[in-house]
Coordinates of C-alpha atoms in Angstrom, one line a residue:
M1 CA 11.6 -8.1 -3.1
K2 CA 8.8 -10.7 -2.1
Y3 CA 5.4 -11.0 -1.6
L4 CA 3.6 -10.6 2.0
D5 CA 1.4 -13.7 2.4
I6 CA -1.9 -11.6 3.8
E7 CA -4.2 -14.6 4.4
S8 CA -1.9 -15.5 7.2
W9 CA -0.7 -11.7 8.1
N10 CA -1.7 -10.5 11.5
R11 CA -2.7 -7.2 10.7
K12 CA -5.0 -8.9 7.7
Q13 CA -8.3 -7.1 9.1
H14 CA -6.6 -3.8 9.7
F15 CA -5.3 -3.8 5.9
E16 CA -8.5 -4.3 5.1
H17 CA -10.3 -1.8 7.2
F18 CA -7.7 0.6 6.5
R19 CA -8.1 0.2 2.6
T20 CA -11.7 1.1 2.7
L21 CA -10.9 4.7 4.0
A22 CA -11.2 7.8 1.2
D23 CA -7.7 8.8 3.2
P24 CA -6.0 5.9 5.0
T25 CA -2.8 7.9 6.2
F26 CA -1.7 9.0 9.3
S27 CA 0.8 11.7 10.5
L28 CA 2.6 13.0 13.4
V29 CA 5.5 15.2 14.2
V30 CA 8.3 14.2 16.7
N31 CA 11.4 16.2 18.1
V32 CA 14.6 14.1 17.6
D33 CA 17.9 14.8 19.8
V34 CA 20.4 15.7 16.7
T35 CA 23.2 17.4 19.5
N36 CA 26.0 14.5 18.0
A37 CA 25.4 14.9 14.8
F38 CA 25.1 18.6 14.5
R39 CA 28.2 19.2 16.3
Y40 CA 29.5 15.7 14.5
S41 CA 29.1 17.5 10.9
K42 CA 31.0 20.9 11.9
N43 CA 34.6 18.7 12.5
S44 CA 34.2 15.9 9.5
D45 CA 33.7 16.0 5.9
Y46 CA 29.6 15.3 5.9
S47 CA 27.0 18.0 5.9
F48 CA 24.2 17.8 8.5
F49 CA 21.9 16.9 6.1
I50 CA 23.6 13.7 4.9
L51 CA 24.6 12.5 8.1
Y52 CA 20.6 12.6 9.6
L53 CA 20.2 11.4 6.5
H54 CA 21.8 8.4 6.8
A55 CA 20.7 7.6 10.1
C56 CA 17.1 8.0 9.0
M57 CA 17.4 5.6 6.2
K58 CA 19.0 3.0 8.5
A59 CA 16.4 3.5 10.6
I60 CA 13.5 3.1 7.7
N61 CA 15.3 0.1 6.6
A62 CA 15.4 -1.6 10.1
V63 CA 11.7 -1.6 10.4
E64 CA 10.0 -4.0 8.2
N65 CA 6.5 -2.1 7.8
F66 CA 8.1 0.5 6.5
K67 CA 9.4 -1.6 3.8
Y68 CA 5.9 -2.8 2.5
R69 CA 4.4 -1.4 -0.3
I70 CA 0.6 -2.1 -2.0
E71 CA 0.9 -3.0 -5.3
G72 CA -2.6 -3.8 -6.7
D73 CA -4.0 -6.2 -4.3
K74 CA -0.7 -7.2 -3.1
I75 CA 2.0 -6.3 -0.6
A76 CA 5.5 -5.9 -1.6
I77 CA 8.4 -6.4 0.8
Y78 CA 11.2 -4.2 -0.9
N79 CA 14.6 -5.6 0.1
T80 CA 16.0 -1.7 0.3
I81 CA 14.4 1.3 0.8
N82 CA 16.3 4.6 -1.0
A83 CA 15.8 8.2 -0.7
S84 CA 13.8 10.2 -2.9
A85 CA 15.0 13.5 -1.6
T86 CA 14.2 16.7 -2.7
I87 CA 17.5 18.9 -3.6
A88 CA 17.6 22.7 -4.0
R89 CA 18.6 24.2 -6.9
K90 CA 20.7 28.2 -6.8
D91 CA 17.0 29.4 -8.5
N92 CA 14.8 28.1 -5.5
T93 CA 13.4 25.4 -7.1
F94 CA 14.5 21.9 -6.4
G95 CA 13.9 18.3 -7.8
F96 CA 13.5 15.1 -7.0
S97 CA 16.1 12.7 -6.1
Y98 CA 16.9 9.3 -6.1
I99 CA 20.0 8.2 -3.8
K100 CA 20.8 4.1 -3.0
F101 CA 20.7 3.4 0.2
S102 CA 23.9 1.8 1.3
E103 CA 24.7 1.3 5.3
D104 CA 28.4 2.4 4.3
I105 CA 28.3 6.1 4.4
I106 CA 31.0 7.1 2.3
E107 CA 28.9 5.1 -0.8
F108 CA 25.8 6.7 0.6
Y109 CA 27.3 10.3 0.4
A110 CA 28.9 9.4 -3.4
N111 CA 25.3 8.2 -4.3
F112 CA 24.2 11.8 -2.7
L113 CA 26.5 13.8 -4.6
Q114 CA 25.4 12.1 -7.6
E115 CA 22.4 12.9 -7.5
K116 CA 23.0 16.8 -6.1
E117 CA 25.1 17.2 -9.2
R118 CA 22.2 16.1 -11.7
I119 CA 19.7 18.4 -10.2
E120 CA 22.1 21.3 -9.8
N121 CA 23.2 20.6 -14.2
S122 CA 19.6 20.1 -15.4
T123 CA 15.8 21.7 -14.7
A124 CA 14.4 18.1 -14.5
L125 CA 11.8 17.4 -11.3
F126 CA 11.9 13.4 -11.9
P127 CA 14.9 11.4 -11.5
N128 CA 15.9 9.0 -14.3
E129 CA 15.7 6.4 -11.9
Y130 CA 12.5 5.8 -9.5
S131 CA 11.0 2.8 -7.4
L132 CA 8.3 2.5 -4.8
G133 CA 11.3 1.1 -2.6
C134 CA 12.0 4.7 -1.3
I135 CA 10.8 7.0 0.9
H136 CA 9.8 10.6 0.1
C137 CA 11.7 13.7 2.3
S138 CA 11.8 17.5 2.3
A139 CA 14.4 19.4 4.3
L140 CA 12.6 22.7 5.1
P141 CA 15.5 24.3 7.7
W142 CA 13.8 27.5 7.5
V143 CA 10.8 26.5 10.1
N144 CA 10.4 24.8 13.3
F145 CA 7.2 23.5 12.9
T146 CA 4.8 21.6 15.1
A147 CA 2.6 19.7 12.4
H148 CA 3.0 18.9 8.7
K149 CA 0.4 18.0 5.8
E150 CA 1.8 16.4 3.1
P151 CA 0.1 17.1 -0.4
F152 CA -2.3 14.3 -1.4
S153 CA -2.6 12.6 -4.8
G154 CA -6.0 10.6 -3.7
D155 CA -4.8 7.7 -4.5
K156 CA -5.2 5.4 -1.2
D157 CA -3.4 3.1 -2.0
N158 CA -0.2 5.3 -1.9
S159 CA 1.8 3.7 0.8
V160 CA 5.3 5.2 0.2
P161 CA 6.3 7.0 3.4
Q162 CA 6.9 11.0 3.5
L163 CA 9.0 12.2 5.9
A164 CA 10.0 15.9 6.5
F165 CA 12.6 17.7 8.9
G166 CA 12.5 20.9 9.6
K167 CA 14.7 23.9 11.2
I168 CA 16.8 23.1 14.5
K169 CA 16.2 24.4 17.9
E170 CA 18.3 24.7 21.0
E171 CA 16.3 23.4 24.0
E172 CA 17.9 22.7 27.9
N173 CA 21.9 22.4 26.1
K174 CA 20.2 19.9 23.8
I175 CA 19.7 20.9 19.8
L176 CA 16.7 19.2 18.6
M177 CA 14.8 19.0 15.0
P178 CA 11.1 18.0 14.0
I179 CA 10.6 15.5 11.6
A180 CA 7.1 14.8 10.3
V181 CA 6.0 11.1 9.2
N182 CA 3.1 10.2 6.8
V183 CA 2.4 6.7 6.4
N184 CA -0.5 4.5 5.5
H185 CA -2.2 3.1 8.5
A186 CA -3.3 -0.5 6.2
L187 CA 0.6 -1.0 6.7
V188 CA 1.8 0.7 9.5
D189 CA 1.0 1.7 13.1
G190 CA 1.6 3.9 15.5
Y191 CA 3.9 1.1 17.3
H192 CA 6.0 0.6 14.2
I193 CA 6.4 4.8 13.7
G194 CA 7.7 4.2 17.7
L195 CA 10.2 1.4 16.2
F196 CA 11.9 4.1 13.5
F197 CA 12.1 7.0 16.1
N198 CA 14.0 4.8 18.5
K199 CA 16.2 3.6 16.0
F200 CA 16.6 6.6 14.5
Q201 CA 17.3 8.2 17.7
E202 CA 20.2 5.5 18.4
E203 CA 21.5 5.8 15.2
L204 CA 22.0 9.7 15.8
D205 CA 23.3 9.6 19.0
N206 CA 26.3 7.1 17.8
F207 CA 27.7 10.6 16.1
N208 CA 30.2 11.3 18.8

């Protein structure tokens, strides 16, 4: 991890402006084409969730601004962003996981299975390990939403991106899934979200 030189940053004024707002976050929902990933999951040992989560994390780690976190008056740049995803239990509650990211999907899947087992065999809400170098994400496979709002802690310097994955739907021979993204505008602009979605779609299309 290193720290950003804010004084020479071309977004210094943007950063300072959005930090003055009571709630500097903004969010949007985008449909992504998951056709290849969904069909690949039917013929592989990987669940659909793991395939699209791994593709998502590859995209997150490819966009530098998604690695920025506000820590006091500094901006930390994390080397790697991990996934803190909600994992369901049989009693319909859930636990927060902390899945270490790896470009290697086999290793990433093993990390996921370890967290899944921990959560299914405990009642703990929070993971044993945590860092701001993550994203918070949830799967909502019951609802094909067109809008989404994340809970707001009141901490306007909260800079961990929040994502939600919705219910898939078939449309014109494509399988689409809504993705909600919530970010702190002090660090991330619409341009960076565009970069993320372009990379995410590219990774999803790679499943053949």
